[in-house]
Coordinates of C-alpha atoms (C1' of nucleotides) in Angstrom, one line a residue:
Chain G
M1 CA -32.7 26.3 3.6
N2 CA -33.2 23.6 6.2
I3 CA -32.6 20.1 4.9
L4 CA -34.8 18.4 7.6
E5 CA -37.8 20.3 6.3
K6 CA -36.8 19.5 2.8
I7 CA -36.9 15.8 3.7
T8 CA -40.4 16.0 5.1
Q9 CA -41.5 17.9 2.1
S10 CA -40.0 15.7 -0.5
K11 CA -41.3 12.5 1.2
A12 CA -43.8 12.1 -1.6
A13 CA -41.1 12.0 -4.3
F14 CA -39.1 9.3 -2.5
S15 CA -39.3 5.6 -3.3
K16 CA -40.1 3.0 -0.8
S17 CA -36.6 2.3 0.3
E18 CA -35.6 6.0 0.3
R19 CA -38.5 6.7 2.6
K20 CA -37.1 4.1 5.0
V21 CA -33.9 6.1 5.1
A22 CA -35.9 9.3 5.6
E23 CA -37.7 7.8 8.6
V24 CA -34.5 6.8 10.3
I25 CA -32.9 10.1 9.7
L26 CA -35.9 12.1 10.9
A27 CA -36.2 9.8 13.9
N28 CA -32.7 10.4 15.1
P29 CA -30.8 13.0 13.1
Q30 CA -28.1 13.4 15.7
T31 CA -27.1 9.8 15.3
A32 CA -27.2 10.1 11.5
I33 CA -24.6 12.7 11.3
H34 CA -22.2 10.5 13.2
S35 CA -22.8 7.4 11.2
S36 CA -21.1 6.2 8.1
I37 CA -23.2 5.4 5.0
A38 CA -22.8 1.7 5.9
T39 CA -24.2 2.1 9.4
L40 CA -27.1 4.2 8.2
A41 CA -27.9 1.7 5.4
K42 CA -28.0 -1.1 8.0
M43 CA -30.2 1.0 10.3
S44 CA -32.6 1.7 7.5
D45 CA -32.4 -1.9 6.3
V46 CA -31.4 -0.8 2.8
S47 CA -28.3 -1.0 0.7
E48 CA -25.5 1.7 0.7
P49 CA -26.2 3.0 -2.8
T50 CA -29.8 3.6 -1.8
V51 CA -28.7 5.9 0.9
N52 CA -26.4 7.6 -1.6
R53 CA -29.3 8.0 -4.1
F54 CA -31.4 9.4 -1.3
C55 CA -28.8 12.1 -0.6
R56 CA -28.6 13.0 -4.3
R57 CA -32.3 13.3 -4.5
L58 CA -32.0 16.1 -2.0
D59 CA -29.6 18.0 -4.2
T60 CA -26.5 17.2 -2.3
K61 CA -23.3 16.0 -3.9
G62 CA -23.3 12.8 -2.0
Y63 CA -23.4 11.3 1.5
P64 CA -20.7 13.4 3.1
D65 CA -22.2 16.6 1.7
F66 CA -25.6 15.5 2.9
K67 CA -24.2 15.0 6.4
L68 CA -22.8 18.6 6.3
H69 CA -26.2 20.0 5.4
L70 CA -27.8 17.9 8.1
A71 CA -25.3 19.1 10.6
Q72 CA -26.0 22.7 9.7
S73 CA -29.7 22.2 10.0
L74 CA -29.3 20.7 13.5
A75 CA -27.2 23.6 14.6
N76 CA -30.2 25.3 16.0
G77 CA -31.4 27.2 13.0
T78 CA -31.6 30.9 12.3
P79 CA -29.8 32.9 14.9
Y80 CA -29.3 36.6 14.1
V81 CA -32.6 37.8 12.9
N82 CA -33.9 41.3 13.2
R83 CA -36.6 40.4 15.8
H84 CA -38.5 43.3 17.2
V85 CA -38.8 44.1 20.8
E86 CA -42.3 43.4 22.1
E87 CA -44.2 45.4 24.8
T88 CA -44.2 42.3 27.0
D89 CA -40.5 41.5 26.8
G90 CA -38.5 41.2 30.0
P91 CA -34.8 42.3 30.4
E92 CA -33.6 38.9 29.2
E93 CA -35.6 39.0 26.0
Y94 CA -35.0 42.6 24.9
T95 CA -31.3 42.3 25.7
K96 CA -31.0 39.3 23.5
K97 CA -33.1 40.8 20.8
I98 CA -31.2 44.0 20.7
F99 CA -27.8 42.2 20.5
E100 CA -29.1 40.0 17.8
S101 CA -30.8 42.6 15.7
T102 CA -27.7 44.8 15.9
M103 CA -25.6 41.9 14.6
A104 CA -28.1 41.2 11.9
S105 CA -28.0 44.8 10.9
L106 CA -24.2 44.7 10.7
E107 CA -24.4 41.7 8.5
V108 CA -26.8 43.6 6.2
A109 CA -24.6 46.6 6.2
R110 CA -21.6 44.6 5.3
Q111 CA -23.3 43.3 2.3
S112 CA -24.5 46.7 1.1
I113 CA -21.0 48.3 1.3
D114 CA -19.2 49.1 -1.9
I115 CA -15.6 48.3 -1.4
N116 CA -14.5 50.5 -4.4
V117 CA -16.1 53.5 -2.8
V118 CA -14.5 52.7 0.5
N119 CA -11.1 52.6 -1.2
R120 CA -11.7 55.9 -3.0
V121 CA -12.8 57.6 0.2
V122 CA -9.7 56.4 2.0
D123 CA -7.7 57.8 -0.9
L124 CA -9.4 61.1 -0.6
L125 CA -8.9 61.2 3.2
T126 CA -5.2 60.5 3.1
Q127 CA -4.7 63.3 0.6
A128 CA -7.0 65.8 2.3
Q129 CA -5.7 69.1 3.7
K130 CA -8.5 69.2 6.2
I131 CA -11.2 66.7 7.1
S132 CA -14.6 67.7 8.5
F133 CA -17.2 65.4 10.1
F134 CA -20.7 66.6 10.5
G135 CA -23.9 64.9 11.6
L136 CA -27.0 66.0 13.5
G137 CA -29.1 64.3 16.1
A138 CA -28.2 60.7 16.5
S139 CA -25.5 61.0 13.8
A140 CA -23.8 63.8 15.8
S141 CA -22.2 61.2 18.1
V142 CA -20.9 59.3 15.1
A143 CA -19.2 62.4 13.8
H144 CA -17.9 63.0 17.3
D145 CA -16.4 59.5 17.3
A146 CA -14.8 60.1 13.9
L147 CA -13.2 63.2 15.3
N148 CA -11.8 61.2 18.1
K149 CA -10.3 58.7 15.7
F150 CA -8.9 61.0 13.1
F151 CA -7.6 63.4 15.6
R152 CA -5.1 60.8 16.6
F153 CA -3.7 60.8 13.1
N154 CA -2.4 64.3 13.4
V155 CA -4.4 65.6 10.5
P156 CA -6.5 68.8 10.7
V157 CA -9.9 67.5 11.6
V158 CA -13.0 69.5 12.3
Y159 CA -16.2 68.6 14.0
F160 CA -19.1 70.9 15.2
E161 CA -22.4 70.2 16.7
D162 CA -23.7 73.6 15.9
V163 CA -25.4 73.9 12.5
L164 CA -24.2 77.5 12.1
M165 CA -20.6 76.6 12.9
Q166 CA -20.9 73.7 10.4
R167 CA -22.0 76.1 7.7
M168 CA -19.3 78.6 8.5
S169 CA -16.7 75.9 8.5
C170 CA -17.9 74.8 5.0
M171 CA -17.8 78.3 3.7
N172 CA -14.1 78.4 4.4
C173 CA -13.5 75.1 2.6
S174 CA -11.0 74.8 -0.3
E175 CA -10.3 72.4 -3.0
D176 CA -8.2 69.9 -1.0
D177 CA -10.7 69.6 1.8
V178 CA -13.0 66.7 2.5
V179 CA -16.3 67.0 4.2
V180 CA -17.9 63.8 5.5
L181 CA -21.6 64.1 6.2
I182 CA -23.4 61.5 8.2
S183 CA -27.2 61.0 8.2
H184 CA -29.2 57.8 8.3
T185 CA -32.1 59.0 6.3
G186 CA -30.2 61.6 4.2
R187 CA -33.2 63.8 4.4
T188 CA -32.1 66.3 7.0
K189 CA -32.5 69.7 5.4
S190 CA -29.7 71.5 7.1
L191 CA -27.2 68.8 6.3
V192 CA -28.2 68.8 2.6
E193 CA -27.6 72.6 2.6
I194 CA -24.2 72.1 4.2
A195 CA -23.4 69.6 1.4
Q196 CA -24.3 72.3 -1.2
I197 CA -22.2 74.9 0.6
A198 CA -19.2 72.6 0.8
R199 CA -19.5 71.7 -2.9
A200 CA -19.9 75.3 -3.9
N201 CA -16.5 75.9 -2.2
D202 CA -14.8 73.1 -4.1
A203 CA -14.6 70.7 -1.2
T204 CA -15.1 67.0 -1.8
V205 CA -18.3 65.9 -0.1
V206 CA -18.6 62.3 1.1
G207 CA -21.9 61.1 2.4
I208 CA -22.4 58.2 4.8
T209 CA -26.1 57.9 4.2
S210 CA -28.9 56.1 2.4
K211 CA -28.5 55.9 -1.3
N212 CA -30.9 57.9 -3.5
S213 CA -31.6 60.3 -0.7
P214 CA -31.5 64.1 -1.2
L215 CA -28.2 64.2 0.7
A216 CA -26.7 61.4 -1.4
R217 CA -27.5 63.4 -4.6
E218 CA -25.5 66.3 -3.3
C219 CA -22.4 64.3 -2.5
N220 CA -19.4 63.6 -4.7
L221 CA -19.1 60.1 -3.2
V222 CA -21.7 58.1 -1.2
L223 CA -21.0 55.3 1.2
S224 CA -24.4 53.9 1.3
L225 CA -25.6 51.9 4.2
E226 CA -28.9 50.2 3.8
V227 CA -29.7 49.3 7.4
P228 CA -33.2 48.3 8.4
E229 CA -34.2 50.3 11.5
D230 CA -36.8 49.2 14.0
T231 CA -39.1 52.1 13.6
D232 CA -41.3 50.9 16.4
M233 CA -38.8 52.2 18.9
Y234 CA -38.7 55.7 17.4
M235 CA -35.0 55.8 18.0
P236 CA -32.1 55.2 15.6
M237 CA -30.1 52.2 16.9
A238 CA -28.7 49.9 14.3
S239 CA -27.9 52.7 11.8
R240 CA -25.5 54.3 14.2
I241 CA -23.7 51.1 14.9
A242 CA -23.2 50.5 11.1
Q243 CA -22.0 54.1 10.7
L244 CA -19.5 53.7 13.4
T245 CA -18.2 50.5 12.0
L246 CA -17.8 52.3 8.7
I247 CA -15.8 55.0 10.5
D248 CA -13.6 52.2 11.9
I249 CA -13.1 50.9 8.4
L250 CA -12.1 54.3 7.0
A251 CA -9.8 55.0 10.0
T252 CA -8.2 51.6 9.5
G253 CA -7.8 52.1 5.8
F254 CA -6.2 55.5 6.6
T255 CA -3.6 54.0 8.9
L256 CA -2.8 51.2 6.6
R257 CA -2.4 53.6 3.6
R258 CA -0.1 55.8 5.7
G259 CA 2.2 52.8 6.4
G260 CA 4.3 51.5 9.3
K261 CA 5.9 54.6 10.5
F262 CA 2.6 56.2 10.9
R263 CA 1.5 53.4 13.1
E264 CA 4.3 54.2 15.5
N265 CA 2.9 57.7 15.8
L266 CA -0.4 56.2 16.8
K267 CA 1.3 54.2 19.5
R268 CA 2.9 57.5 20.8
V269 CA -0.5 59.1 21.0
K270 CA -1.7 56.1 23.0
D271 CA 1.3 56.1 25.3
T272 CA 0.7 59.8 26.0
L273 CA -2.6 58.9 27.5
R274 CA -0.9 56.7 30.0
G275 CA -0.2 59.5 32.4
S276 CA -4.0 60.1 32.7
R277 CA -4.6 56.5 33.7
F278 CA -4.2 54.2 36.6
E279 CA -1.6 51.6 35.8
K280 CA -3.0 48.1 35.2
R281 CA -2.6 46.0 38.3
T282 CA -0.6 42.9 37.6
D283 CA -2.4 40.6 39.9
Chain N
M1 CA -18.6 25.9 21.9
N2 CA -18.0 27.4 18.5
I3 CA -15.1 25.7 16.8
L4 CA -14.1 28.9 14.9
E5 CA -13.6 30.7 18.1
K6 CA -11.9 27.7 19.5
I7 CA -9.4 27.8 16.7
T8 CA -8.6 31.5 17.3
Q9 CA -8.3 30.9 21.0
S10 CA -6.0 27.8 20.7
K11 CA -3.8 29.5 18.2
A12 CA -1.1 29.8 20.8
A13 CA -1.1 26.0 21.4
F14 CA -0.7 25.2 17.7
S15 CA 2.6 24.4 16.0
K16 CA 3.9 26.4 13.0
S17 CA 2.3 24.1 10.4
E18 CA -0.9 23.8 12.4
R19 CA -1.2 27.5 12.5
K20 CA -1.0 27.5 8.7
V21 CA -4.0 25.3 8.6
A22 CA -5.8 27.5 11.0
E23 CA -5.2 30.6 8.9
V24 CA -6.5 28.9 5.8
I25 CA -9.6 27.7 7.5
L26 CA -10.4 31.0 9.2
A27 CA -9.8 32.8 5.9
N28 CA -12.4 30.8 4.1
P29 CA -14.3 28.4 6.3
Q30 CA -16.9 27.9 3.6
T31 CA -14.3 26.4 1.3
A32 CA -12.9 24.3 4.0
I33 CA -16.0 22.3 4.7
H34 CA -16.3 21.4 1.0
S35 CA -12.7 20.3 0.7
S36 CA -11.1 16.9 1.3
I37 CA -8.2 16.6 3.7
A38 CA -5.8 16.4 0.7
T39 CA -7.1 19.7 -0.8
L40 CA -6.9 21.5 2.5
A41 CA -3.4 20.2 3.1
K42 CA -2.3 21.5 -0.3
M43 CA -4.0 24.8 0.3
S44 CA -2.2 25.2 3.7
D45 CA 1.0 23.9 2.2
V46 CA 1.4 21.1 4.8
S47 CA 1.0 17.3 4.7
E48 CA -2.3 15.5 5.2
P49 CA -1.4 14.1 8.7
T50 CA -0.7 17.6 9.9
V51 CA -4.3 18.5 9.0
N52 CA -5.5 15.4 10.8
R53 CA -3.4 16.3 13.9
F54 CA -4.8 19.8 13.8
C55 CA -8.3 18.4 13.9
R56 CA -7.5 16.1 16.9
R57 CA -6.0 19.0 18.8
L58 CA -9.4 20.6 18.6
D59 CA -10.9 17.6 20.3
T60 CA -12.6 16.2 17.2
K61 CA -12.5 12.6 16.2
G62 CA -10.8 13.3 12.9
Y63 CA -11.1 15.3 9.8
P64 CA -14.7 14.4 8.8
D65 CA -15.8 15.1 12.4
F66 CA -14.0 18.4 12.3
K67 CA -15.8 19.4 9.2
L68 CA -19.1 18.6 10.9
H69 CA -18.3 20.8 13.8
L70 CA -17.1 23.5 11.4
A71 CA -20.3 23.2 9.4
Q72 CA -22.4 23.6 12.6
S73 CA -20.4 26.6 13.6
L74 CA -21.0 28.3 10.3
A75 CA -24.7 27.5 10.4
N76 CA -24.8 28.7 14.0
G77 CA -24.6 32.2 12.7
T78 CA -21.3 33.0 14.2
P79 CA -18.7 32.8 11.4
Y80 CA -17.6 36.0 13.2
V81 CA -14.1 35.7 14.5
N82 CA -12.0 38.4 15.8
R83 CA -9.3 38.4 13.2
H84 CA -6.8 41.1 13.3
V85 CA -6.1 43.4 10.4
E86 CA -2.8 42.9 8.8
E87 CA -0.4 45.4 7.3
T88 CA -0.8 44.0 3.9
D89 CA -4.6 43.8 3.8
G90 CA -6.5 45.5 1.0
P91 CA -9.8 47.3 1.4
E92 CA -11.8 44.1 0.8
E93 CA -9.9 42.3 3.6
Y94 CA -9.9 44.9 6.2
T95 CA -13.6 45.8 5.6
K96 CA -14.5 42.2 6.1
K97 CA -12.3 41.7 9.1
I98 CA -13.6 44.8 10.9
F99 CA -17.2 43.9 10.3
E100 CA -16.6 40.3 11.5
S101 CA -14.6 41.2 14.5
T102 CA -17.2 43.8 15.5
M103 CA -19.8 41.2 15.3
A104 CA -17.6 38.7 17.2
S105 CA -17.1 41.3 20.0
L106 CA -20.8 41.9 20.2
E107 CA -21.3 38.2 20.7
V108 CA -18.7 38.2 23.5
A109 CA -20.3 41.3 25.0
R110 CA -23.7 39.7 25.0
Q111 CA -22.4 36.7 26.9
S112 CA -20.6 38.8 29.5
I113 CA -23.6 40.9 30.3
D114 CA -25.4 40.4 33.6
I115 CA -29.2 40.7 33.0
N116 CA -29.9 41.3 36.7
V117 CA -27.7 44.4 36.7
V118 CA -29.3 45.6 33.5
N119 CA -32.6 45.3 35.1
R120 CA -31.6 47.1 38.3
V121 CA -30.0 49.9 36.2
V122 CA -33.2 50.3 34.2
D123 CA -35.0 50.5 37.5
L124 CA -32.7 53.2 38.8
L125 CA -32.9 55.2 35.5
T126 CA -36.7 55.2 35.4
Q127 CA -36.8 56.5 39.0
A128 CA -34.0 59.1 38.6
Q129 CA -34.6 62.8 39.0
K130 CA -31.7 63.6 36.8
I131 CA -29.5 61.3 34.7
S132 CA -25.9 62.2 33.7
F133 CA -23.8 60.5 31.1
F134 CA -20.0 61.1 31.2
G135 CA -17.2 59.6 29.2
L136 CA -13.8 60.8 28.0
G137 CA -12.0 60.3 24.8
A138 CA -13.6 57.5 22.7
S139 CA -16.3 57.0 25.3
A140 CA -17.3 60.7 25.1
S141 CA -19.2 59.9 21.9
V142 CA -21.0 57.1 23.6
A143 CA -22.1 59.4 26.4
H144 CA -23.1 61.9 23.6
D145 CA -25.2 59.2 22.0
A146 CA -26.9 58.3 25.4
L147 CA -27.8 62.0 25.7
N148 CA -29.5 61.9 22.3
K149 CA -31.5 58.9 23.3
F150 CA -32.6 59.8 26.8
F151 CA -33.2 63.4 25.8
R152 CA -36.2 62.1 23.9
F153 CA -37.7 60.6 27.0
N154 CA -38.3 64.0 28.5
V155 CA -36.2 63.4 31.5
P156 CA -33.6 65.8 32.8
V157 CA -30.4 64.4 31.2
V158 CA -27.0 65.9 31.4
Y159 CA -23.9 65.4 29.3
F160 CA -20.6 67.4 29.3
E161 CA -17.4 66.9 27.4
D162 CA -15.5 69.2 29.7
V163 CA -14.0 67.5 32.8
L164 CA -14.5 70.5 34.9
M165 CA -18.2 70.8 33.9
Q166 CA -18.6 67.1 34.7
R167 CA -17.1 67.7 38.2
M168 CA -19.2 70.7 38.9
S169 CA -22.3 68.8 37.7
C170 CA -21.5 66.0 40.1
M171 CA -21.0 68.4 43.0
N172 CA -24.6 69.4 42.6
C173 CA -25.9 65.9 42.6
S174 CA -28.5 64.7 45.1
E175 CA -29.9 61.4 46.3
D176 CA -32.2 60.7 43.4
D177 CA -29.7 61.4 40.7
V178 CA -28.0 58.7 38.6
V179 CA -24.6 59.2 37.1
V180 CA -23.6 56.9 34.3
L181 CA -19.8 56.7 33.7
I182 CA -18.5 55.2 30.5
S183 CA -14.9 53.9 30.1
H184 CA -13.5 50.9 28.4
T185 CA -10.5 50.5 30.6
G186 CA -12.0 52.0 33.8
R187 CA -8.6 53.4 34.6
T188 CA -9.0 57.0 33.5
K189 CA -8.1 59.1 36.6
S190 CA -10.5 62.0 36.1
L191 CA -13.4 59.7 35.6
V192 CA -12.6 57.8 38.8
E193 CA -12.5 61.1 40.6
I194 CA -15.9 62.0 39.2
A195 CA -17.3 58.8 40.5
Q196 CA -16.0 59.6 43.9
I197 CA -17.5 63.1 43.8
A198 CA -20.8 61.8 42.7
R199 CA -20.9 59.2 45.4
A200 CA -19.9 61.8 48.0
N201 CA -23.0 63.7 47.0
D202 CA -25.3 60.7 47.4
A203 CA -25.9 60.1 43.7
T204 CA -26.1 56.5 42.4
V205 CA -23.1 55.8 40.2
V206 CA -23.4 53.3 37.4
G207 CA -20.3 52.2 35.5
I208 CA -20.2 50.9 32.0
T209 CA -16.7 49.6 32.2
S210 CA -14.4 46.7 32.7
K211 CA -15.0 44.8 35.9
N212 CA -12.4 44.9 38.7
S213 CA -11.1 48.2 37.3
P214 CA -10.5 51.2 39.6
L215 CA -13.6 52.9 38.2
A216 CA -15.7 49.7 38.8
R217 CA -14.7 49.8 42.5
E218 CA -16.1 53.3 42.9
C219 CA -19.4 52.5 41.3
N220 CA -22.7 51.4 43.0
L221 CA -23.5 49.2 40.0
V222 CA -21.3 48.0 37.3
L223 CA -22.4 46.9 33.8
S224 CA -19.2 45.1 32.9
L225 CA -18.3 44.6 29.3
E226 CA -15.4 42.3 28.7
V227 CA -14.7 43.1 25.0
P228 CA -11.4 42.1 23.5
E229 CA -9.8 45.1 21.8
D230 CA -7.4 44.9 18.9
T231 CA -4.6 46.7 20.5
D232 CA -2.5 46.7 17.3
M233 CA -4.6 49.4 15.9
Y234 CA -4.1 51.6 19.0
M235 CA -7.7 52.8 18.7
P236 CA -10.8 51.8 20.6
M237 CA -13.2 50.1 18.2
A238 CA -15.2 47.2 19.4
S239 CA -15.5 48.5 23.0
R240 CA -17.5 51.5 21.8
I241 CA -19.9 49.4 19.7
A242 CA -20.6 47.2 22.7
Q243 CA -21.1 50.3 24.9
L244 CA -23.5 51.8 22.4
T245 CA -25.5 48.6 22.2
L246 CA -25.7 48.6 26.0
I247 CA -27.1 52.2 25.8
D248 CA -29.7 50.9 23.4
I249 CA -30.6 48.2 25.8
L250 CA -31.0 50.6 28.7
A251 CA -33.0 53.0 26.6
T252 CA -35.2 50.2 25.4
G253 CA -35.7 48.9 28.9
F254 CA -36.5 52.4 30.0
T255 CA -39.3 52.9 27.4
L256 CA -40.7 49.5 28.1
R257 CA -40.8 50.2 31.8
R258 CA -42.6 53.4 31.2
G259 CA -45.3 51.7 29.3
G260 CA -47.4 52.3 26.2
K261 CA -48.4 55.9 26.8
F262 CA -44.8 56.9 27.1
R263 CA -44.1 55.3 23.7
E264 CA -46.7 57.7 22.2
N265 CA -44.6 60.5 23.5
L266 CA -41.6 59.2 21.7
K267 CA -43.6 59.1 18.5
R268 CA -44.4 62.8 19.0
V269 CA -40.8 63.6 19.4
K270 CA -40.0 61.9 16.2
D271 CA -42.8 63.5 14.4
T272 CA -41.6 66.9 15.5
L273 CA -38.4 66.2 13.5
R274 CA -40.3 65.9 10.4
G275 CA -40.4 69.6 9.7
S276 CA -36.6 69.6 9.5
R277 CA -36.6 66.9 6.9
F278 CA -37.3 66.4 3.2
E279 CA -40.3 64.2 2.7
K280 CA -39.6 60.7 1.6
R281 CA -40.3 60.4 -2.1
T282 CA -42.8 57.7 -2.9
D283 CA -41.2 56.5 -6.1
Chain U
dA1 C1' -48.1 -12.5 -20.3
dA2 C1' -44.6 -9.6 -22.3
dT3 C1' -42.2 -5.6 -22.0
dA4 C1' -40.6 -1.3 -20.5
dA5 C1' -39.6 1.8 -16.7
dG6 C1' -38.2 2.2 -12.5
dT7 C1' -36.2 0.4 -8.1
dT8 C1' -32.8 -2.0 -5.4
dG9 C1' -28.8 -4.7 -4.4
dT10 C1' -23.9 -6.7 -5.3
dA11 C1' -19.4 -6.1 -6.1
dA12 C1' -15.6 -3.7 -7.6
dA13 C1' -13.3 0.9 -8.2
dA14 C1' -12.2 5.2 -6.6
dT15 C1' -11.7 8.4 -3.3
dT16 C1' -10.7 9.8 1.2
dA17 C1' -8.8 9.5 5.8
dC18 C1' -5.7 7.3 9.0
dT19 C1' -1.4 4.9 11.0
dA20 C1' 3.3 3.7 11.5
dC21 C1' 7.5 5.0 10.8
dA22 C1' 11.3 7.9 9.0
dT23 C1' 13.2 12.4 8.6
dT24 C1' 13.8 16.9 9.8
dT25 C1' 13.8 20.8 13.0
dA26 C1' 14.3 23.1 17.3
dG27 C1' 15.8 23.3 21.9
dT28 C1' 19.1 22.2 25.9
dG29 C1' 23.1 21.2 28.3
dC30 C1' 28.0 20.6 28.1
Chain E
dG1 C1' 29.8 24.8 18.6
dC2 C1' 28.5 19.9 19.2
dA3 C1' 25.9 16.1 20.8
dC4 C1' 21.6 14.7 22.5
dT5 C1' 16.7 14.8 23.3
dA6 C1' 12.2 16.0 22.2
dA7 C1' 9.0 17.8 19.3
dA8 C1' 7.3 18.5 14.7
dT9 C1' 6.6 17.3 10.0
dG10 C1' 6.4 14.4 6.0
dT11 C1' 6.3 9.8 3.3
dA12 C1' 4.3 5.9 2.1
dG13 C1' 1.5 2.3 2.9
dT14 C1' -3.1 0.7 5.0
dA15 C1' -7.7 1.0 6.2
dA16 C1' -12.1 3.0 5.8
dT17 C1' -15.6 5.0 3.4
dT18 C1' -18.0 6.4 -0.6
dT19 C1' -19.3 6.0 -5.3
dT20 C1' -19.9 3.6 -9.8
dA21 C1' -21.3 0.1 -12.9
dC22 C1' -24.1 -3.2 -13.7
dA23 C1' -27.2 -7.0 -12.8
dA24 C1' -31.5 -8.6 -10.6
dC25 C1' -35.7 -7.7 -9.2
dT26 C1' -40.4 -5.2 -8.9
dT27 C1' -44.1 -2.9 -10.7
dA28 C1' -47.1 -1.0 -14.1
dT29 C1' -49.0 -1.1 -18.8
dT30 C1' -50.7 -3.0 -23.0

DNA sequence: AATAAGTTGTAAAATTACTACATTTAGTGC
DNA sequence: GCACTAAATGTAGTAATTTTACAACTTATT
């Protein structure tokens, strides 16, 4: 909540001297944050305690606290807002908007995540015999990415694009297998069926999806991501990014759980890639 | 410039005790701005003058001035600093850190993007006869995602995981084709070769990669993303997210350029998916 | 006009930040 | 390994800033 607005709004509740202080601050807030209470009192032609009382009336702890609030208000307001792209936007605008709304979505996602579930899923993954990642449409690339990450960990990891292959794979599941299903809406029929098949074969099913969705109801554990999606674009954007970040988190939890020696393995995998790359020039 | 970023950047220039202060502030900046220099000194287990010196090293007038800057940075929406995950971090910490460093990377990526190049790439894509997206390893899933997006636009779009298929596809390129190559490092040999093959066949090659890399030198246009990657984890994380966001931007630019009628098409594609989904419950 | 409620200022107390200097630590050459 | 130098850190005292307590003043009400 912006304190400058609050000052203008509360003007009526101020006394004569307090209003003088308000005027001076509104006239030149930048100066105000760099002044001491004595300077500001002199500028407003009131006494120091009056300035102090003025601050308290705005629900701040005192003058320094007030300056903090003021500084924050001046730091050009609300940045990462989920602003929608308009028909008339040029490259500059839509680039900015997409970056900002992606960041805003990540912020929302972060707050919606249940750490305890994350922890339990990491537990499950580290103990799994086989890990499967399945997603369809836009979530397929997320599953693909998960494959790439967990493959490096030298654990049996499975990923299929093909729905039939996914089904067959789940039919062969056993008790110690974990199946991770990714879907933004959680309403894709074939994926819900896959969850049922996997469950029927005693696998543990983890859903990265929206809570209270049909898919979520079929899962043993749900990592719910409540990310607002700009439906005007008819394309999933922010949800994927949040899902991927969650994959990063699971992968990180996995490596940490497995400990230091395991990390050395990872380094070996990375070093193996070196042969396929051009050396970095040292210029 | 954001003082939180400045702290992380100047970390090398700090002394041992000053670094202790930096850690405490980065770990909980919200607490820091509400603490006195004495409290902060105690929290960091250093003396008060050390905190003061720390502030001055960051080009602030002193502790109160530092707090002002800090408050502004926090208000500015970017409390997102690329902090590295530690061996000892619990689920709560690493989840927080990964989200924050992902957001920080997006912020960096945003600033490194050249809007003019974005615009020219969108131009190219809208006029292309055929669009190909190729990436290897972690970038494969990004190309996969691009396929999913551009496929909806009813343009011929190509994606292969297989290097040989990628090569063959590029051999058959012609003048009006655009090949988009995705690689964080830009030093993957086979991808550089694919760029050469595509160029030899008169296709326009767009690189989503690091500038001045071998791949970048083979491209007609380079969308450079300078994203810092946490190399301790030996896994690409932030780079992918930035690449995906860039794909979103290109896709958005594409739809905007094609105009309103085209957007209706997109809606049709989305509506077609409805049959494969459970209806949303209206409870 | 008297009184009460509210407002403002003075001066002293308390908190907070800063400076000067002493001590410790780390690094370098012999 | 020792002496010397430079850098880093802490101690204690000082200066500044803010806050409190209370007195003086203003305004409104009967």
